[in-house]
Coordinates of N, CA, C and O in Angstrom, one line a residue:
X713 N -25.4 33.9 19.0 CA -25.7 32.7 18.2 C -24.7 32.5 17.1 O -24.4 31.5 16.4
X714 N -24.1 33.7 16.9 CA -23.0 33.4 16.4 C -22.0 32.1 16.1 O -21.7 31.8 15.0
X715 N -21.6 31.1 17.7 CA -20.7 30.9 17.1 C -21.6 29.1 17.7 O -21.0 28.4 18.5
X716 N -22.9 28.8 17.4 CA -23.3 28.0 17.3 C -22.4 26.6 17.2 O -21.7 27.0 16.2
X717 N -22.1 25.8 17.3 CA -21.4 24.4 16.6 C -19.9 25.3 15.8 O -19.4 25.1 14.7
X718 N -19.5 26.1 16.8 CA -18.2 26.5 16.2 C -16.9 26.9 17.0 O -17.1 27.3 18.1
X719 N -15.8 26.8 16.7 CA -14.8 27.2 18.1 C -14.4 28.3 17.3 O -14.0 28.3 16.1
X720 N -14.5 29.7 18.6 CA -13.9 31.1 18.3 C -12.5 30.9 18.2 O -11.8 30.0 18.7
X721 N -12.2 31.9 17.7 CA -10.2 31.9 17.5 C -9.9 32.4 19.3 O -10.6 33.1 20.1
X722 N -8.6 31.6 19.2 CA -7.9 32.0 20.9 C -7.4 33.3 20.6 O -6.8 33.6 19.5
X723 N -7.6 34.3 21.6 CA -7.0 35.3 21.2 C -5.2 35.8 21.0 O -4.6 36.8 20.8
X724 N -4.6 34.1 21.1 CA -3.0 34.2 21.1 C -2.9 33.9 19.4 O -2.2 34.5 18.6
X725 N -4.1 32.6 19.1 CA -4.0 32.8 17.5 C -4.4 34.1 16.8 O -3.8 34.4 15.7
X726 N -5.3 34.8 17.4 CA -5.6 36.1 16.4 C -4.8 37.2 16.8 O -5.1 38.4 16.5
X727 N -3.9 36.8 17.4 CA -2.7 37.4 17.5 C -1.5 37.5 16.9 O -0.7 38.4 16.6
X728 N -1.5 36.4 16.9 CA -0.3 35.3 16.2 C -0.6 36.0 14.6 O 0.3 36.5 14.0
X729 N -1.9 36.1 14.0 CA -1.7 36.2 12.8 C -1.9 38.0 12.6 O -1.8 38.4 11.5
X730 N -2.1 38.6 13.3 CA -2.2 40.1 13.4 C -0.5 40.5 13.1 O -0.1 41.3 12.2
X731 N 0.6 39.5 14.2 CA 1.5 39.8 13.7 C 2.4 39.3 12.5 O 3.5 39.7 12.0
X732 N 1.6 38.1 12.0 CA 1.7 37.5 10.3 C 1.8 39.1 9.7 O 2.8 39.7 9.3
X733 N 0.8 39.6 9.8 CA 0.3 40.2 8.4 C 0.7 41.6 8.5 O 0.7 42.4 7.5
X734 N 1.1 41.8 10.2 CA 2.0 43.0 9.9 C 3.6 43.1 9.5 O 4.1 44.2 9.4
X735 N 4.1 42.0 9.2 CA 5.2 41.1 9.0 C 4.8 41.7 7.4 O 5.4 42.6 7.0
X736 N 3.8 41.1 6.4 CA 3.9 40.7 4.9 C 3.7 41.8 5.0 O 4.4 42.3 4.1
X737 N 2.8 43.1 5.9 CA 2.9 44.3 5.0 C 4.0 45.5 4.6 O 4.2 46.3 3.7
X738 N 4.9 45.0 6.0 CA 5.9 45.6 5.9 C 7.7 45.3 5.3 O 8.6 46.0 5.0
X739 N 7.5 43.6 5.2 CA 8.6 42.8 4.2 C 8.4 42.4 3.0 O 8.4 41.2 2.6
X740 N 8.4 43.6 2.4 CA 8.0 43.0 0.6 C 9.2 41.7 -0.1 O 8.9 40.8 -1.0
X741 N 10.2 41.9 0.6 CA 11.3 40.7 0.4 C 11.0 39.3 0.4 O 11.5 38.4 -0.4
X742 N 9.8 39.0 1.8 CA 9.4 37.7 2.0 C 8.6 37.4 0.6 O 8.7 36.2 0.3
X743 N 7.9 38.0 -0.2 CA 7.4 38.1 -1.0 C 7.8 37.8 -2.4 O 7.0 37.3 -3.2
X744 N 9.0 38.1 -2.8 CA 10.2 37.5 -3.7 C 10.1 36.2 -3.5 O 9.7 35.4 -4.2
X745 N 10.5 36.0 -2.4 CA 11.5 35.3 -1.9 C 10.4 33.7 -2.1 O 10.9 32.7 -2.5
X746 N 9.0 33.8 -1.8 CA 8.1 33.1 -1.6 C 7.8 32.5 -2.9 O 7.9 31.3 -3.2
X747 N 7.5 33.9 -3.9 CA 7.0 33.3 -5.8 C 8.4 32.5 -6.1 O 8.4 31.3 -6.6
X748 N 9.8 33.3 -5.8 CA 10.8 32.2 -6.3 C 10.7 31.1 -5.6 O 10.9 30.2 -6.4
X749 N 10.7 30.7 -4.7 CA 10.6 29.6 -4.3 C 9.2 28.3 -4.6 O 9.3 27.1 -4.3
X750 N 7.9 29.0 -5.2 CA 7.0 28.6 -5.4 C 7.4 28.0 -7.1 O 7.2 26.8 -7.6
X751 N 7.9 28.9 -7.6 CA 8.8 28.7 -9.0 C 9.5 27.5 -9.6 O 9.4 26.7 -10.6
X752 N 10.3 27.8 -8.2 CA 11.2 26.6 -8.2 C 10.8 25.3 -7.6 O 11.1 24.3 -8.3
X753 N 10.2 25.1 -6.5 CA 9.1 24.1 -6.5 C 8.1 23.2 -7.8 O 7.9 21.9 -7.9
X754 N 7.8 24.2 -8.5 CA 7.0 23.7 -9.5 C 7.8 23.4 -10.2 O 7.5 22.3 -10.6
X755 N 9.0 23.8 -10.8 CA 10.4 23.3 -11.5 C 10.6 21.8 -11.7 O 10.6 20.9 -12.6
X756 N 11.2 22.1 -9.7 CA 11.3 20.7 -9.5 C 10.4 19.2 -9.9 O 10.9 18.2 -10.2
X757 N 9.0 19.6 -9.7 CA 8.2 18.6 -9.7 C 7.7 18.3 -11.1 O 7.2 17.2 -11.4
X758 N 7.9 19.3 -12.0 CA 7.6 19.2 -13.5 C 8.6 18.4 -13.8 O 8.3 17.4 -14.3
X759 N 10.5 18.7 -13.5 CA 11.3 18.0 -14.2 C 11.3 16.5 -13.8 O 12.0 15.8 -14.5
X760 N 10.5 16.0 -12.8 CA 10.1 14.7 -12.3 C 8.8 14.6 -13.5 O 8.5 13.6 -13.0
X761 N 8.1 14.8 -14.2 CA 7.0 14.6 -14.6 C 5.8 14.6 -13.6 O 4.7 14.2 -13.9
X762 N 6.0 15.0 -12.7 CA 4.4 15.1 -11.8 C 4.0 17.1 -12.0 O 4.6 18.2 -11.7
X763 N 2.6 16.8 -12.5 CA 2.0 18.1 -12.9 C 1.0 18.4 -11.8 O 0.3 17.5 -11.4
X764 N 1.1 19.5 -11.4 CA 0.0 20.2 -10.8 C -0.6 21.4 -11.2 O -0.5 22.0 -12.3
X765 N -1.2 21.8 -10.2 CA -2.3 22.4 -10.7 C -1.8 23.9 -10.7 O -1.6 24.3 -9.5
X766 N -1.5 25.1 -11.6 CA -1.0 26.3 -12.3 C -1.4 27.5 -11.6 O -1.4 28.6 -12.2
X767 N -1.7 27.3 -10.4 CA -1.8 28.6 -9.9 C -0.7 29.1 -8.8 O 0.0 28.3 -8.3
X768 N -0.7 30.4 -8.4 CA 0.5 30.7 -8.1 C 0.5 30.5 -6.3 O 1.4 31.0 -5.7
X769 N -0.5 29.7 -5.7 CA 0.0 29.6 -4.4 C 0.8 28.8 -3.8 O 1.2 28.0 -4.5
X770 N 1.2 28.7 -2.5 CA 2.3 28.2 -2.2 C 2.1 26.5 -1.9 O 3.1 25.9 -1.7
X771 N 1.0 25.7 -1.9 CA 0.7 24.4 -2.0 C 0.8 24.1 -3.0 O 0.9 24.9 -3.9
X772 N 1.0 22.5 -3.3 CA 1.3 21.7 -4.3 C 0.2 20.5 -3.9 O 0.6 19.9 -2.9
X773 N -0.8 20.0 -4.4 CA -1.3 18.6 -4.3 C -1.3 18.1 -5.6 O -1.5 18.7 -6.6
X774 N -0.7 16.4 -5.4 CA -0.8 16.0 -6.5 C -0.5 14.4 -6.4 O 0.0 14.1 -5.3
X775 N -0.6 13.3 -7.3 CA -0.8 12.1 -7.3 C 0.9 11.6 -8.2 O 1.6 12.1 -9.1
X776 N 1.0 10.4 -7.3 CA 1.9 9.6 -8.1 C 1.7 8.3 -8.0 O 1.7 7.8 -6.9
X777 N 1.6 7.4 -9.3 CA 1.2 6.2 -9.5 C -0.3 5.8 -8.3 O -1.2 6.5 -8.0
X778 N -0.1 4.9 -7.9 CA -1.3 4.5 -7.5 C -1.1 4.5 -5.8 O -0.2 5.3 -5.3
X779 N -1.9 3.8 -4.9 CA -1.6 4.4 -3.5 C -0.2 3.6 -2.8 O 0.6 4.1 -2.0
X780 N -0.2 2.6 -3.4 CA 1.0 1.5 -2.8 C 2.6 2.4 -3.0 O 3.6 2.6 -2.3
X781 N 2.1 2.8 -4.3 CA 3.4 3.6 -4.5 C 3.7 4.8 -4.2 O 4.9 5.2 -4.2
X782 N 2.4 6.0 -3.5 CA 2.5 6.9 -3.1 C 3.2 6.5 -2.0 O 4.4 6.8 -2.1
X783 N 2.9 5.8 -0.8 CA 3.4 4.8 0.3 C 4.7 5.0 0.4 O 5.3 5.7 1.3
X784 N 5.1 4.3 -0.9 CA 6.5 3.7 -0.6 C 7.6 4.9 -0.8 O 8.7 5.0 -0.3
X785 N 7.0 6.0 -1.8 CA 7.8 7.2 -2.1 C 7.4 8.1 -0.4 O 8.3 8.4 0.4
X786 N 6.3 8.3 -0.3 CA 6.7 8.8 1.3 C 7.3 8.6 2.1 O 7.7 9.5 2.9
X787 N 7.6 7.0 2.4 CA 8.8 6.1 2.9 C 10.2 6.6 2.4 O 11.0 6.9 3.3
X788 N 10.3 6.6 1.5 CA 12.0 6.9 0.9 C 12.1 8.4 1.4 O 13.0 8.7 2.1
X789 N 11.2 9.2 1.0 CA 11.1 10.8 1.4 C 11.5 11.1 3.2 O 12.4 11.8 3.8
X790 N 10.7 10.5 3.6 CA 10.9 10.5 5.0 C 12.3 9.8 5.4 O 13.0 10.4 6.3
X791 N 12.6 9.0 5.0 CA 14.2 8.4 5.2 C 15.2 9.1 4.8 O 16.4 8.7 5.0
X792 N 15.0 10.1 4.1 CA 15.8 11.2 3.3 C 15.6 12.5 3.9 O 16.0 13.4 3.3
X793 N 15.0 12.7 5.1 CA 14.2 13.9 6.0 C 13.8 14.8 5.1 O 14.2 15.9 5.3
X794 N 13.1 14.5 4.2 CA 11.9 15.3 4.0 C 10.4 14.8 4.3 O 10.0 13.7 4.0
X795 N 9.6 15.8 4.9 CA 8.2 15.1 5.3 C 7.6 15.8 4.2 O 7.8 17.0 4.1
X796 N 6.4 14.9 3.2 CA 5.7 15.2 2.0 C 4.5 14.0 2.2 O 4.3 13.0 1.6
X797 N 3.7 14.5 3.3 CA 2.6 13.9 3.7 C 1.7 13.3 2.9 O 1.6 14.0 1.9
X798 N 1.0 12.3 2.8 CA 0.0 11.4 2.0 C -1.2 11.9 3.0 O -1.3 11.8 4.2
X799 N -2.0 12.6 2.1 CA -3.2 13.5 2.5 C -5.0 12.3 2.1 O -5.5 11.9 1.1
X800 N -5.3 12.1 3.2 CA -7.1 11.9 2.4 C -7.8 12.3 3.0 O -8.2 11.9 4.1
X801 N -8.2 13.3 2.3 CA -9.6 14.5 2.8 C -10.5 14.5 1.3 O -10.4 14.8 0.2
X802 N -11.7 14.1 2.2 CA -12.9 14.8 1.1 C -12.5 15.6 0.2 O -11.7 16.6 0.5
X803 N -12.9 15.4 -0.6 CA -13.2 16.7 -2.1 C -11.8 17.2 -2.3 O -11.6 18.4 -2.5
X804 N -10.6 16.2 -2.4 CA -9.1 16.6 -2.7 C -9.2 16.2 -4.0 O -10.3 15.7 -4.5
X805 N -7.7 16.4 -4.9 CA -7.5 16.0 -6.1 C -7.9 14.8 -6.2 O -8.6 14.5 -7.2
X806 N -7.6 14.0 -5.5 CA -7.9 12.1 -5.1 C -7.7 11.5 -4.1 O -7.0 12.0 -3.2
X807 N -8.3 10.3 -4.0 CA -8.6 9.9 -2.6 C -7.5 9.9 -1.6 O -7.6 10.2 -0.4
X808 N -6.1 9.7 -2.3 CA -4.9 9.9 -1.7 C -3.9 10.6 -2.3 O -3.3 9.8 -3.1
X809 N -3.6 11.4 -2.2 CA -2.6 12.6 -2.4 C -1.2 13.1 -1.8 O -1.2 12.8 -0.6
X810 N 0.1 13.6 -2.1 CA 0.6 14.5 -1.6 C 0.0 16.0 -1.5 O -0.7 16.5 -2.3
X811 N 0.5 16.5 -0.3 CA 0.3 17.9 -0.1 C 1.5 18.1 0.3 O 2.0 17.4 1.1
X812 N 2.2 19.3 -0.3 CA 3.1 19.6 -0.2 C 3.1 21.5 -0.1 O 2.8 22.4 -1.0
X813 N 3.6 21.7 1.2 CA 3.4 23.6 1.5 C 4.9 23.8 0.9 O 5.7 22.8 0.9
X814 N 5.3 25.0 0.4 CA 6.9 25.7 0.4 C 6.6 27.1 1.0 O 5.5 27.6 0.8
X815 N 7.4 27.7 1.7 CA 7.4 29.1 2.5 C 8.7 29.7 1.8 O 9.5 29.2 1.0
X816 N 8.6 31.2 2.3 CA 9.6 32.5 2.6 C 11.1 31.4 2.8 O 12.1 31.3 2.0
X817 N 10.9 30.8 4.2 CA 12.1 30.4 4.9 C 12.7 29.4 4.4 O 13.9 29.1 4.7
X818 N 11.9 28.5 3.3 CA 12.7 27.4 3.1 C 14.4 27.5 2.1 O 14.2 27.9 0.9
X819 N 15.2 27.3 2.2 CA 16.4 27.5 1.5 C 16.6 27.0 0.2 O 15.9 26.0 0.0
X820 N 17.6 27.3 -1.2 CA 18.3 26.6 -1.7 C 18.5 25.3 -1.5 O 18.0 24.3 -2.0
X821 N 19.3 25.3 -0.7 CA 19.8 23.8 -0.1 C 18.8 22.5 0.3 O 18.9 21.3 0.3
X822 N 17.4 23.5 0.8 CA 16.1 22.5 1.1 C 16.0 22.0 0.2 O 16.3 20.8 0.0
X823 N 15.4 23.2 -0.9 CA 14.9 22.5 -2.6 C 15.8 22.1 -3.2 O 15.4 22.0 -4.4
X824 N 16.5 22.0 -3.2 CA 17.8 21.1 -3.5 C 17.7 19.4 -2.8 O 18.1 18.5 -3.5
X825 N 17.4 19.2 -1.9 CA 17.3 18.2 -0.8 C 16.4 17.5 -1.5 O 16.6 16.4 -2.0
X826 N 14.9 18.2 -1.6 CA 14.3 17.6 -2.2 C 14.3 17.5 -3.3 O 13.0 17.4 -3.4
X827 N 14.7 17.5 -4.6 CA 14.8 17.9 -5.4 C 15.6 16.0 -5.7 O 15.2 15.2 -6.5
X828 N 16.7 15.6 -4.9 CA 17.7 14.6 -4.9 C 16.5 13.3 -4.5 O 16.2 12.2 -5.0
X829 N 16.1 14.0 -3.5 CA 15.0 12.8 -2.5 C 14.2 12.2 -3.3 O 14.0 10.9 -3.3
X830 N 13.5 12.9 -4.2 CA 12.3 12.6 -4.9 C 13.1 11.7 -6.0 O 12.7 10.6 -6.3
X831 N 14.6 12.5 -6.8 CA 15.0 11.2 -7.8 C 15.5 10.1 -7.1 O 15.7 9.3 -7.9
X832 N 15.9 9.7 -5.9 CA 16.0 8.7 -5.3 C 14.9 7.7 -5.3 O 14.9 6.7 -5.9
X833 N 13.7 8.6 -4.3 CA 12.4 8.0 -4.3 C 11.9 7.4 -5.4 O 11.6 6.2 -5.1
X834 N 11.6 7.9 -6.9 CA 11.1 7.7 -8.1 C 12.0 6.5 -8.6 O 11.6 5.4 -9.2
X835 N 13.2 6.9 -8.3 CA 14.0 5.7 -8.9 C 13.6 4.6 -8.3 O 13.2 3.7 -9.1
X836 N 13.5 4.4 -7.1 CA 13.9 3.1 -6.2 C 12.0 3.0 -6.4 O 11.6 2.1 -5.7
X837 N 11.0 3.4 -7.0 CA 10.1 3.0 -7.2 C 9.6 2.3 -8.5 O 8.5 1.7 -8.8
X838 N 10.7 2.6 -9.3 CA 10.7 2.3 -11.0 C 11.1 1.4 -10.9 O 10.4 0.5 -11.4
X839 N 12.4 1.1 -10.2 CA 12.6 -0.3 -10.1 C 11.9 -1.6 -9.4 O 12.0 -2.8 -9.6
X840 N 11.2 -1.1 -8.8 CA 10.5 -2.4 -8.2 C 9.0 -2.6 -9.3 O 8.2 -3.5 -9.1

């Protein structure tokens, strides 16, 4: 009765994450590598003025102007190849949101990318 109104994990997923976690226990590097980039993420989005929420994990949710304009900055984001999803799920910061993940793998050069994208984006939304 366990898994009542529930779907068990495939055993390729609880796999898949067996060898996640024997990965983080054994590459303390990914782990640097992850807070600086979490760092610098939050950097980035502060020197834009968009504040989030101060804890140290690797997501970012957070609001900009109203939803037309979330919209149109997702539009510019995406035309600049970065994907920075417009999220609406129950019980989020607000009814429509970015969610934004950063990982181990992402580079310099990424947050850098976006880092340009977003003053593009902001710009070309100030002006209209």
């Amino acid at each position: 009765t366990a898994y009542i109104c529930t779907t068990p994990v495939s055993p390729a997923l609880a796999a898949g994450a067996l060898a996640a976690l024997g990965i983080l226990q054994s590459d303390t590097a990914l782990h640097k590598v992850l807070r600086a980039n979490i760092q610098a993420v939050r950097e980035i989005l502060l020197s834009h003025n968009i504040h989030t929420n101060n804890t140290i994990t690797p997501i970012f949710a957070f609001t900009i102007g109203d939803d037309s304009d979330m919209q149109s900055i997702e539009h510019e984001l995406l035309n600049a190849g970065i994907l920075l999803p417009l999220m609406r799920y129950p019980n989020g910061p607000a009814p429509l949101y970015f969610r934004l993940a950063v990982n181990a793998m992402h580079t310099d050069a990424q947050l850098t990318q976006l880092d340009h994208a977003l003053t593009k984006a902001l710009a070309c939304e100030n002006a209209s």
